[in-house]
Amino acid sequence: MSVTPLTSPINISQETTIPPLLGASVAELSAWVQQQGQPTYRGKQLHEWIYQKGVRSLADISVFSKQWRAELAEIPIGRSTIHYRSVAPDDTVKYLLQLADGQIVETVGIPTDKRLTVCVSTQVGCPMACDFCATGKGGYKRNLGRHEIVDQVLTVQEDFQQRVSHVVFMGMGEPLLNTDNVLGAVRSLNQDVGIGQRSLTVSTVGIRDRIRQLAQHHLQVTLAVSLHAPNQALREQLIPSAHSYPIEDLLAECREYVAITGRRISFEYILLAGVNDLPEHALELSRRLRGFQNHVNLIPYNPIQEVDYKRPNRQQIQSFVQILQEQKIAVSVRYSRGLEADAACGQLRSSNAGNS
Ligand code: SAH
């Protein structure tokens, strides 16, 4: 077959190098069709069929000649298949998506009044092994390609028959260990799929130097940092990577991020009863966060099997909120959706794939 791969091809099997068309810009697609001896405008058509019409096989692009379609038939666009789908009573839908190499990732579609939010995974599994998170318990397999991230959004859009308005990079994996593909997906979701940058949120536990590097891109996306503790001793207890990247260094980088981008950071703080939810923790957290633009998002713990942390009750949560408010820290509480489908924050795990 005389098809030239796009730049940065993904080696899917040893024999074939297949271009990941999904995630490519109009310019990239136009360059690619040109290499196939086609006129440049075919790139725009290809773009429209991939992103707007959501075509799953290039052979179905009826505006292309029969002969070319036959040649293209073997080139995958980079779409996954839905392996399993479950709907929670609050209408949150959890998907297990099967990728070209057979790996499974989780994606969650979260409908609210006017919004449709997708929670995307960035890795198969996760190497960070945070104590309270189910994903880390299953270990790490590999990074997702940018097409595999964009695919999750198109899949939810197609299934809901509704445009996706928001994307949160809060599924399986640590986005800043896969920065190139995450940035590629951010570009594509923004420019190809048409989702505003401000409606995209990248969540990280914090990887040394990566937050500063992200700032250099001057994006309008929201950065969420999973802080979860007000001091080094407690953070280390919950998050193994905190040993080599202390909270002081992380917060210094966050301050730099705010200074460079002018955008506030959203700090996520999981509430574990009796562990990090006491009044002294709220006060210490306020002291730490004073003096730069930020917002605290409290996430009451969602239970997972392996550990016996407890979710605080409403009164405990409220008193934590009140202390932060008194200290003039902007705060909100995120009551996770999708709990009944094991689709809430921290409950995603690839091992569920076997239970479908
Ligand atoms: N690796 C990224 C994104 C993954 S998870 C990060 O750490 O930010 C998105 C959020 O869910 C993170 O803040 C994560 O710490 C939180 N989370 C993990 N396990 C949880 C659980 N059991 N209950 C509530 N939130 C959890």
mmCIF file of C-alpha atoms and ligand atoms in Angstrom:
data_model
loop_
_atom_site.group_PDB
_atom_site.id
_atom_site.type_symbol
_atom_site.label_atom_id
_atom_site.label_comp_id
_atom_site.label_asym_id
_atom_site.label_seq_id
_atom_site.Cartn_x
_atom_site.Cartn_y
_atom_site.Cartn_z
ATOM 1 C CA MET A 1 0.000 0.000 0.000
ATOM 2 C CA SER A 2 1.335 3.425 -0.948
ATOM 3 C CA VAL A 3 0.211 5.316 2.107
ATOM 4 C CA THR A 4 2.748 7.484 3.892
ATOM 5 C CA PRO A 5 2.378 7.792 7.648
ATOM 6 C CA LEU A 6 1.779 11.090 9.385
ATOM 7 C CA THR A 7 4.551 12.517 11.517
ATOM 8 C CA SER A 8 5.122 10.789 14.861
ATOM 9 C CA PRO A 9 3.508 7.503 13.906
ATOM 10 C CA ILE A 10 2.464 5.073 16.560
ATOM 11 C CA ASN A 11 3.807 1.576 16.270
ATOM 12 C CA ILE A 12 0.770 -0.534 16.887
ATOM 13 C CA SER A 13 2.217 -3.862 15.909
ATOM 14 C CA GLN A 14 5.663 -4.831 14.791
ATOM 15 C CA GLU A 15 4.773 -5.131 11.124
ATOM 16 C CA THR A 16 2.615 -2.101 10.581
ATOM 17 C CA THR A 17 3.185 1.538 11.344
ATOM 18 C CA ILE A 18 -0.166 3.237 11.333
ATOM 19 C CA PRO A 19 -0.766 6.976 11.311
ATOM 20 C CA PRO A 20 -2.963 8.160 14.160
ATOM 21 C CA LEU A 21 -5.216 10.410 12.084
ATOM 22 C CA LEU A 22 -7.398 11.378 15.032
ATOM 23 C CA GLY A 23 -5.812 14.267 16.906
ATOM 24 C CA ALA A 24 -4.300 15.716 13.731
ATOM 25 C CA SER A 25 -4.991 19.313 12.723
ATOM 26 C CA VAL A 26 -6.344 20.498 9.362
ATOM 27 C CA ALA A 27 -2.790 21.449 8.397
ATOM 28 C CA GLU A 28 -1.421 18.022 9.307
ATOM 29 C CA LEU A 29 -4.223 16.249 7.480
ATOM 30 C CA SER A 30 -3.781 18.482 4.434
ATOM 31 C CA ALA A 31 -0.059 17.722 4.337
ATOM 32 C CA TRP A 32 -0.841 14.052 4.627
ATOM 33 C CA VAL A 33 -3.398 13.942 1.806
ATOM 34 C CA GLN A 34 -0.919 15.829 -0.353
ATOM 35 C CA GLN A 35 1.631 13.098 0.271
ATOM 36 C CA GLN A 36 -0.979 10.701 -1.066
ATOM 37 C CA GLY A 37 -1.064 12.684 -4.301
ATOM 38 C CA GLN A 38 -4.426 14.249 -3.461
ATOM 39 C CA PRO A 39 -5.404 17.916 -3.640
ATOM 40 C CA THR A 40 -4.983 19.838 -0.373
ATOM 41 C CA TYR A 41 -8.712 20.517 0.079
ATOM 42 C CA ARG A 42 -9.194 16.822 0.728
ATOM 43 C CA GLY A 43 -7.486 17.500 4.075
ATOM 44 C CA LYS A 44 -10.357 19.755 5.116
ATOM 45 C CA GLN A 45 -12.860 17.119 4.056
ATOM 46 C CA LEU A 46 -10.997 14.458 5.970
ATOM 47 C CA HIS A 47 -10.984 16.746 9.007
ATOM 48 C CA GLU A 48 -14.734 17.299 8.792
ATOM 49 C CA TRP A 49 -15.512 13.611 8.411
ATOM 50 C CA ILE A 50 -13.289 12.619 11.318
ATOM 51 C CA TYR A 51 -14.343 15.299 13.806
ATOM 52 C CA GLN A 52 -17.810 16.463 12.779
ATOM 53 C CA LYS A 53 -19.300 13.357 11.247
ATOM 54 C CA GLY A 54 -17.360 11.002 13.524
ATOM 55 C CA VAL A 55 -16.632 8.508 10.762
ATOM 56 C CA ARG A 56 -15.015 5.291 11.989
ATOM 57 C CA SER A 57 -13.560 4.041 8.720
ATOM 58 C CA LEU A 58 -11.922 6.047 5.967
ATOM 59 C CA ALA A 59 -13.676 3.737 3.501
ATOM 60 C CA ASP A 60 -16.956 5.424 4.494
ATOM 61 C CA ILE A 61 -15.947 8.897 3.370
ATOM 62 C CA SER A 62 -18.289 9.098 0.421
ATOM 63 C CA VAL A 63 -16.799 12.296 -1.002
ATOM 64 C CA PHE A 64 -13.547 10.436 -1.743
ATOM 65 C CA SER A 65 -13.060 8.388 -4.915
ATOM 66 C CA LYS A 66 -13.797 4.672 -4.746
ATOM 67 C CA GLN A 67 -10.246 3.812 -5.613
ATOM 68 C CA TRP A 68 -8.722 6.010 -2.926
ATOM 69 C CA ARG A 69 -11.220 4.784 -0.347
ATOM 70 C CA ALA A 70 -10.166 1.227 -1.105
ATOM 71 C CA GLU A 71 -6.536 2.203 -0.551
ATOM 72 C CA LEU A 72 -7.380 3.985 2.698
ATOM 73 C CA ALA A 73 -9.589 1.229 4.083
ATOM 74 C CA GLU A 74 -6.745 -0.299 6.094
ATOM 75 C CA ILE A 75 -5.720 2.957 7.741
ATOM 76 C CA PRO A 76 -7.433 3.212 11.118
ATOM 77 C CA ILE A 77 -8.607 6.608 12.268
ATOM 78 C CA GLY A 78 -7.745 5.750 15.849
ATOM 79 C CA ARG A 79 -11.201 5.121 17.312
ATOM 80 C CA SER A 80 -11.802 2.723 20.173
ATOM 81 C CA THR A 81 -14.743 0.380 20.638
ATOM 82 C CA ILE A 82 -17.092 0.407 23.606
ATOM 83 C CA HIS A 83 -16.302 -2.735 25.590
ATOM 84 C CA TYR A 84 -18.678 -2.012 28.459
ATOM 85 C CA ARG A 85 -21.077 0.756 29.404
ATOM 86 C CA SER A 86 -22.876 1.294 32.694
ATOM 87 C CA VAL A 87 -25.296 4.012 33.726
ATOM 88 C CA ALA A 88 -25.490 5.242 37.327
ATOM 89 C CA PRO A 89 -28.811 6.398 38.841
ATOM 90 C CA ASP A 90 -27.627 10.013 38.464
ATOM 91 C CA ASP A 91 -27.257 9.429 34.676
ATOM 92 C CA THR A 92 -23.475 9.438 34.770
ATOM 93 C CA VAL A 93 -22.246 6.905 32.230
ATOM 94 C CA LYS A 94 -19.048 4.940 32.655
ATOM 95 C CA TYR A 95 -17.395 3.414 29.620
ATOM 96 C CA LEU A 96 -14.658 0.858 29.323
ATOM 97 C CA LEU A 97 -13.110 1.498 25.937
ATOM 98 C CA GLN A 98 -11.013 -1.035 24.112
ATOM 99 C CA LEU A 99 -7.984 0.351 22.308
ATOM 100 C CA ALA A 100 -6.258 -0.956 19.178
ATOM 101 C CA ASP A 101 -3.803 -3.057 21.211
ATOM 102 C CA GLY A 102 -6.563 -4.550 23.362
ATOM 103 C CA GLN A 103 -5.888 -2.381 26.426
ATOM 104 C CA ILE A 104 -8.895 -0.994 28.259
ATOM 105 C CA VAL A 105 -9.340 2.551 29.574
ATOM 106 C CA GLU A 106 -12.141 4.194 31.453
ATOM 107 C CA THR A 107 -14.043 7.292 30.456
ATOM 108 C CA VAL A 108 -16.956 8.927 32.212
ATOM 109 C CA GLY A 109 -19.728 11.037 30.701
ATOM 110 C CA ILE A 110 -21.318 13.403 33.214
ATOM 111 C CA PRO A 111 -24.492 15.194 32.107
ATOM 112 C CA THR A 112 -25.730 18.186 34.094
ATOM 113 C CA ASP A 113 -28.378 20.785 33.211
ATOM 114 C CA LYS A 114 -26.778 22.322 30.194
ATOM 115 C CA ARG A 115 -23.395 20.705 30.269
ATOM 116 C CA LEU A 116 -21.949 17.451 29.152
ATOM 117 C CA THR A 117 -18.610 16.863 30.840
ATOM 118 C CA VAL A 118 -16.245 14.058 29.908
ATOM 119 C CA CYS A 119 -13.675 12.773 32.361
ATOM 120 C CA VAL A 120 -10.829 11.402 30.233
ATOM 121 C CA SER A 121 -7.983 9.032 31.039
ATOM 122 C CA THR A 122 -4.443 9.883 29.963
ATOM 123 C CA GLN A 123 -2.714 6.597 30.753
ATOM 124 C CA VAL A 124 -3.650 2.934 30.968
ATOM 125 C CA GLY A 125 -3.317 2.544 34.731
ATOM 126 C CA CYS A 126 -1.173 4.949 36.737
ATOM 127 C CA PRO A 127 2.308 4.714 38.267
ATOM 128 C CA MET A 128 1.718 7.264 41.076
ATOM 129 C CA ALA A 129 0.152 4.783 43.540
ATOM 130 C CA CYS A 130 -1.648 7.337 45.719
ATOM 131 C CA ASP A 131 -2.887 5.503 48.779
ATOM 132 C CA PHE A 132 -6.591 6.377 48.404
ATOM 133 C CA CYS A 133 -6.925 5.869 44.645
ATOM 134 C CA ALA A 134 -8.145 2.683 42.949
ATOM 135 C CA THR A 135 -6.371 3.324 39.648
ATOM 136 C CA GLY A 136 -2.917 3.181 41.210
ATOM 137 C CA LYS A 137 -3.660 -0.175 42.833
ATOM 138 C CA GLY A 138 -3.761 -1.816 39.419
ATOM 139 C CA GLY A 139 -0.336 -0.596 38.329
ATOM 140 C CA TYR A 140 0.695 1.159 35.151
ATOM 141 C CA LYS A 141 0.609 -0.079 31.554
ATOM 142 C CA ARG A 142 1.339 2.744 29.137
ATOM 143 C CA ASN A 143 0.683 6.318 28.059
ATOM 144 C CA LEU A 144 -2.292 7.038 25.826
ATOM 145 C CA GLY A 145 -1.683 8.583 22.413
ATOM 146 C CA ARG A 146 -3.307 11.928 21.682
ATOM 147 C CA HIS A 147 -5.810 10.187 19.393
ATOM 148 C CA GLU A 148 -6.804 7.876 22.238
ATOM 149 C CA ILE A 149 -7.563 10.874 24.442
ATOM 150 C CA VAL A 150 -9.563 12.704 21.747
ATOM 151 C CA ASP A 151 -11.400 9.480 20.936
ATOM 152 C CA GLN A 152 -12.844 9.318 24.451
ATOM 153 C CA VAL A 153 -14.532 12.680 23.946
ATOM 154 C CA LEU A 154 -15.908 11.779 20.502
ATOM 155 C CA THR A 155 -17.205 8.488 21.870
ATOM 156 C CA VAL A 156 -19.167 10.145 24.671
ATOM 157 C CA GLN A 157 -20.440 12.815 22.280
ATOM 158 C CA GLU A 158 -21.668 10.140 19.892
ATOM 159 C CA ASP A 159 -23.246 8.037 22.617
ATOM 160 C CA PHE A 160 -25.096 10.971 24.234
ATOM 161 C CA GLN A 161 -25.965 12.507 20.852
ATOM 162 C CA GLN A 162 -25.041 15.805 22.455
ATOM 163 C CA ARG A 163 -22.052 18.097 22.118
ATOM 164 C CA VAL A 164 -19.475 17.771 24.856
ATOM 165 C CA SER A 165 -19.085 21.123 26.613
ATOM 166 C CA HIS A 166 -16.353 20.378 29.161
ATOM 167 C CA VAL A 167 -13.445 17.960 29.488
ATOM 168 C CA VAL A 168 -11.616 17.156 32.702
ATOM 169 C CA PHE A 169 -8.340 15.220 32.536
ATOM 170 C CA MET A 170 -9.185 13.402 35.759
ATOM 171 C CA GLY A 171 -9.601 9.814 34.666
ATOM 172 C CA MET A 172 -6.961 7.119 34.898
ATOM 173 C CA GLY A 173 -3.356 8.251 34.844
ATOM 174 C CA GLU A 174 -1.155 11.237 35.554
ATOM 175 C CA PRO A 175 -1.477 13.762 32.687
ATOM 176 C CA LEU A 176 1.888 15.431 33.290
ATOM 177 C CA LEU A 177 3.717 12.139 32.785
ATOM 178 C CA ASN A 178 2.270 12.209 29.268
ATOM 179 C CA THR A 179 2.616 15.904 28.563
ATOM 180 C CA ASP A 180 3.157 15.811 24.793
ATOM 181 C CA ASN A 181 0.073 13.748 24.098
ATOM 182 C CA VAL A 182 -1.996 15.669 26.634
ATOM 183 C CA LEU A 183 -0.984 18.960 24.993
ATOM 184 C CA GLY A 184 -1.716 17.449 21.580
ATOM 185 C CA ALA A 185 -5.146 16.376 22.791
ATOM 186 C CA VAL A 186 -5.795 19.813 24.326
ATOM 187 C CA ARG A 187 -4.998 21.436 20.973
ATOM 188 C CA SER A 188 -7.211 19.029 19.104
ATOM 189 C CA LEU A 189 -10.145 19.221 21.526
ATOM 190 C CA ASN A 190 -9.954 22.983 21.284
ATOM 191 C CA GLN A 191 -9.341 23.512 17.562
ATOM 192 C CA ASP A 192 -10.697 20.348 15.946
ATOM 193 C CA VAL A 193 -13.555 19.345 18.248
ATOM 194 C CA GLY A 194 -14.357 22.968 19.134
ATOM 195 C CA ILE A 195 -14.334 22.976 22.932
ATOM 196 C CA GLY A 196 -13.207 26.248 24.535
ATOM 197 C CA GLN A 197 -9.855 26.052 26.328
ATOM 198 C CA ARG A 198 -11.448 27.427 29.474
ATOM 199 C CA SER A 199 -13.730 24.424 29.487
ATOM 200 C CA LEU A 200 -10.751 22.054 29.691
ATOM 201 C CA THR A 201 -9.229 21.142 33.070
ATOM 202 C CA VAL A 202 -5.946 19.278 33.476
ATOM 203 C CA SER A 203 -5.488 17.704 36.896
ATOM 204 C CA THR A 204 -2.066 16.698 38.216
ATOM 205 C CA VAL A 205 -0.597 15.344 41.413
ATOM 206 C CA GLY A 206 2.458 17.475 40.572
ATOM 207 C CA ILE A 207 5.541 16.329 38.666
ATOM 208 C CA ARG A 208 8.731 18.343 39.173
ATOM 209 C CA ASP A 209 9.275 21.074 36.541
ATOM 210 C CA ARG A 210 6.229 20.077 34.491
ATOM 211 C CA ILE A 211 3.887 22.737 35.904
ATOM 212 C CA ARG A 212 6.453 25.402 35.037
ATOM 213 C CA GLN A 213 6.809 23.905 31.555
ATOM 214 C CA LEU A 214 3.053 23.898 31.127
ATOM 215 C CA ALA A 215 2.961 27.586 32.035
ATOM 216 C CA GLN A 216 5.271 28.352 29.101
ATOM 217 C CA HIS A 217 2.506 27.306 26.712
ATOM 218 C CA HIS A 218 0.269 30.140 27.961
ATOM 219 C CA LEU A 219 -2.873 28.072 27.635
ATOM 220 C CA GLN A 220 -6.270 29.147 28.898
ATOM 221 C CA VAL A 221 -7.012 25.702 30.313
ATOM 222 C CA THR A 222 -7.631 25.315 34.038
ATOM 223 C CA LEU A 223 -4.888 23.646 36.027
ATOM 224 C CA ALA A 224 -5.995 21.563 38.983
ATOM 225 C CA VAL A 225 -3.363 20.368 41.437
ATOM 226 C CA SER A 226 -4.117 17.448 43.740
ATOM 227 C CA LEU A 227 -2.718 18.733 47.011
ATOM 228 C CA HIS A 228 -4.688 16.623 49.509
ATOM 229 C CA ALA A 229 -2.624 17.637 52.552
ATOM 230 C CA PRO A 230 -1.492 20.880 54.180
ATOM 231 C CA ASN A 231 1.998 19.688 55.109
ATOM 232 C CA GLN A 232 4.812 17.467 53.899
ATOM 233 C CA ALA A 233 4.463 14.723 56.517
ATOM 234 C CA LEU A 234 0.808 14.090 55.758
ATOM 235 C CA ARG A 235 1.186 14.456 52.005
ATOM 236 C CA GLU A 236 4.008 11.921 51.977
ATOM 237 C CA GLN A 237 1.791 9.497 53.822
ATOM 238 C CA LEU A 238 -0.884 9.734 51.111
ATOM 239 C CA ILE A 239 1.140 10.333 47.957
ATOM 240 C CA PRO A 240 4.399 8.395 47.451
ATOM 241 C CA SER A 241 5.780 10.859 44.874
ATOM 242 C CA ALA A 242 5.705 13.610 47.504
ATOM 243 C CA HIS A 243 8.876 12.081 49.002
ATOM 244 C CA SER A 244 10.973 13.223 46.064
ATOM 245 C CA TYR A 245 8.944 16.333 45.274
ATOM 246 C CA PRO A 246 8.199 18.113 48.556
ATOM 247 C CA ILE A 247 5.123 20.276 49.026
ATOM 248 C CA GLU A 248 7.254 23.447 49.305
ATOM 249 C CA ASP A 249 8.735 22.852 45.850
ATOM 250 C CA LEU A 250 5.334 21.994 44.398
ATOM 251 C CA LEU A 251 3.737 25.154 45.787
ATOM 252 C CA ALA A 252 6.676 27.288 44.638
ATOM 253 C CA GLU A 253 6.110 25.977 41.111
ATOM 254 C CA CYS A 254 2.386 26.668 41.419
ATOM 255 C CA ARG A 255 3.139 30.263 42.381
ATOM 256 C CA GLU A 256 5.349 30.574 39.317
ATOM 257 C CA TYR A 257 2.544 29.168 37.191
ATOM 258 C CA VAL A 258 0.137 31.810 38.461
ATOM 259 C CA ALA A 259 2.715 34.558 37.937
ATOM 260 C CA ILE A 260 3.422 33.452 34.348
ATOM 261 C CA THR A 261 -0.128 32.677 33.202
ATOM 262 C CA GLY A 262 -2.190 35.037 35.346
ATOM 263 C CA ARG A 263 -4.581 32.146 35.874
ATOM 264 C CA ARG A 264 -5.563 30.822 39.249
ATOM 265 C CA ILE A 265 -4.907 27.240 40.236
ATOM 266 C CA SER A 266 -7.599 24.956 41.518
ATOM 267 C CA PHE A 267 -6.285 22.829 44.409
ATOM 268 C CA GLU A 268 -8.023 19.528 44.906
ATOM 269 C CA TYR A 269 -8.202 18.292 48.468
ATOM 270 C CA ILE A 270 -9.648 14.877 49.195
ATOM 271 C CA LEU A 271 -11.345 14.738 52.593
ATOM 272 C CA LEU A 272 -10.448 11.632 54.608
ATOM 273 C CA ALA A 273 -12.218 11.491 57.972
ATOM 274 C CA GLY A 274 -9.824 11.931 60.891
ATOM 275 C CA VAL A 275 -6.797 12.001 58.580
ATOM 276 C CA ASN A 276 -6.676 15.401 56.857
ATOM 277 C CA ASP A 277 -10.069 16.946 57.653
ATOM 278 C CA LEU A 278 -9.508 18.389 61.121
ATOM 279 C CA PRO A 279 -9.758 22.124 61.927
ATOM 280 C CA GLU A 280 -5.979 22.353 62.309
ATOM 281 C CA HIS A 281 -5.579 21.001 58.765
ATOM 282 C CA ALA A 282 -7.976 23.609 57.384
ATOM 283 C CA LEU A 283 -6.040 26.357 59.163
ATOM 284 C CA GLU A 284 -2.684 25.066 57.993
ATOM 285 C CA LEU A 285 -4.002 24.773 54.442
ATOM 286 C CA SER A 286 -5.226 28.378 54.535
ATOM 287 C CA ARG A 287 -1.825 29.579 55.706
ATOM 288 C CA ARG A 288 -0.097 27.684 52.900
ATOM 289 C CA LEU A 289 -2.342 29.036 50.195
ATOM 290 C CA ARG A 290 -2.432 32.629 51.300
ATOM 291 C CA GLY A 291 -1.139 35.254 48.919
ATOM 292 C CA PHE A 292 -1.736 33.852 45.480
ATOM 293 C CA GLN A 293 -4.731 33.265 43.250
ATOM 294 C CA ASN A 294 -6.263 29.927 43.904
ATOM 295 C CA HIS A 295 -9.376 28.012 44.676
ATOM 296 C CA VAL A 296 -9.827 24.901 46.796
ATOM 297 C CA ASN A 297 -12.002 22.070 45.583
ATOM 298 C CA LEU A 298 -12.822 19.665 48.403
ATOM 299 C CA ILE A 299 -13.566 16.089 47.320
ATOM 300 C CA PRO A 300 -15.119 13.924 50.018
ATOM 301 C CA TYR A 301 -13.429 10.531 49.768
ATOM 302 C CA ASN A 302 -15.089 7.967 47.504
ATOM 303 C CA PRO A 303 -14.666 4.524 49.002
ATOM 304 C CA ILE A 304 -12.428 1.960 47.357
ATOM 305 C CA GLN A 305 -11.917 -1.640 48.450
ATOM 306 C CA GLU A 306 -8.252 -1.771 49.342
ATOM 307 C CA VAL A 307 -8.086 0.864 52.078
ATOM 308 C CA ASP A 308 -10.334 1.697 54.993
ATOM 309 C CA TYR A 309 -10.430 5.474 54.874
ATOM 310 C CA LYS A 310 -13.776 7.037 55.730
ATOM 311 C CA ARG A 311 -15.649 9.880 54.149
ATOM 312 C CA PRO A 312 -16.352 12.666 56.669
ATOM 313 C CA ASN A 313 -19.999 13.483 57.407
ATOM 314 C CA ARG A 314 -21.676 16.660 56.146
ATOM 315 C CA GLN A 315 -21.104 18.516 59.384
ATOM 316 C CA GLN A 316 -17.371 17.783 59.352
ATOM 317 C CA ILE A 317 -17.171 18.850 55.725
ATOM 318 C CA GLN A 318 -19.076 22.038 56.485
ATOM 319 C CA SER A 319 -16.811 23.015 59.345
ATOM 320 C CA PHE A 320 -13.745 22.520 57.106
ATOM 321 C CA VAL A 321 -15.393 24.741 54.482
ATOM 322 C CA GLN A 322 -16.217 27.377 57.080
ATOM 323 C CA ILE A 323 -12.650 27.649 58.326
ATOM 324 C CA LEU A 324 -11.346 28.127 54.783
ATOM 325 C CA GLN A 325 -14.011 30.756 54.123
ATOM 326 C CA GLU A 326 -13.154 32.628 57.321
ATOM 327 C CA GLN A 327 -9.554 32.618 56.150
ATOM 328 C CA LYS A 328 -10.696 34.110 52.811
ATOM 329 C CA ILE A 329 -9.857 31.060 50.743
ATOM 330 C CA ALA A 330 -12.224 30.414 47.821
ATOM 331 C CA VAL A 331 -13.647 26.956 48.329
ATOM 332 C CA SER A 332 -16.178 24.573 46.852
ATOM 333 C CA VAL A 333 -17.158 20.983 47.619
ATOM 334 C CA ARG A 334 -17.356 18.496 44.807
ATOM 335 C CA TYR A 335 -19.789 15.733 45.576
ATOM 336 C CA SER A 336 -18.664 13.138 43.077
ATOM 337 C CA ARG A 337 -21.126 11.778 40.597
ATOM 338 C CA GLY A 338 -21.235 8.241 39.319
ATOM 339 C CA LEU A 339 -20.495 6.612 42.680
ATOM 340 C CA GLU A 340 -22.922 3.756 42.015
ATOM 341 C CA ALA A 341 -21.204 2.922 38.740
ATOM 342 C CA ASP A 342 -17.750 2.995 40.383
ATOM 343 C CA ALA A 343 -17.155 5.936 38.081
ATOM 344 C CA ALA A 344 -16.404 8.622 40.647
ATOM 345 C CA CYS A 345 -12.998 10.213 41.264
ATOM 346 C CA GLY A 346 -10.436 7.642 42.240
ATOM 347 C CA GLN A 347 -12.673 4.653 41.592
ATOM 348 C CA LEU A 348 -11.517 3.977 38.055
ATOM 349 C CA ARG A 349 -9.501 0.826 37.556
ATOM 350 C CA SER A 350 -8.753 -1.195 34.463
ATOM 351 C CA SER A 351 -9.246 -4.464 36.329
ATOM 352 C CA ASN A 352 -13.017 -3.768 36.205
ATOM 353 C CA ALA A 353 -12.727 -4.745 32.571
ATOM 354 C CA GLY A 354 -12.910 -8.397 33.526
ATOM 355 C CA ASN A 355 -16.205 -7.978 35.358
ATOM 356 C CA SER A 356 -18.257 -6.768 32.471
HETATM 357 N N1 SAH B 1 -3.471 11.993 38.388
HETATM 358 C C1 SAH B 1 -4.267 13.181 38.368
HETATM 359 C C2 SAH B 1 -5.692 12.970 37.890
HETATM 360 C C3 SAH B 1 -6.413 11.793 38.453
HETATM 361 S S1 SAH B 1 -7.682 11.728 39.579
HETATM 362 C C4 SAH B 1 -4.275 13.799 39.731
HETATM 363 O O1 SAH B 1 -3.804 13.189 40.674
HETATM 364 O O2 SAH B 1 -4.746 14.938 39.876
HETATM 365 C C5 SAH B 1 -8.626 13.132 39.793
HETATM 366 C C6 SAH B 1 -8.806 13.462 41.265
HETATM 367 O O3 SAH B 1 -9.480 12.427 42.006
HETATM 368 C C7 SAH B 1 -7.473 13.675 41.960
HETATM 369 O O4 SAH B 1 -7.520 14.834 42.729
HETATM 370 C C8 SAH B 1 -7.386 12.441 42.812
HETATM 371 O O5 SAH B 1 -6.510 12.608 43.890
HETATM 372 C C9 SAH B 1 -8.826 12.259 43.256
HETATM 373 N N2 SAH B 1 -9.073 10.949 43.855
HETATM 374 C C10 SAH B 1 -8.354 9.823 43.740
HETATM 375 N N3 SAH B 1 -8.888 8.838 44.461
HETATM 376 C C11 SAH B 1 -9.996 9.340 45.066
HETATM 377 C C12 SAH B 1 -10.998 8.797 45.923
HETATM 378 N N4 SAH B 1 -10.968 7.523 46.313
HETATM 379 N N5 SAH B 1 -11.974 9.612 46.339
HETATM 380 C C13 SAH B 1 -12.037 10.902 45.930
HETATM 381 N N6 SAH B 1 -11.150 11.465 45.104
HETATM 382 C C14 SAH B 1 -10.122 10.701 44.674
#
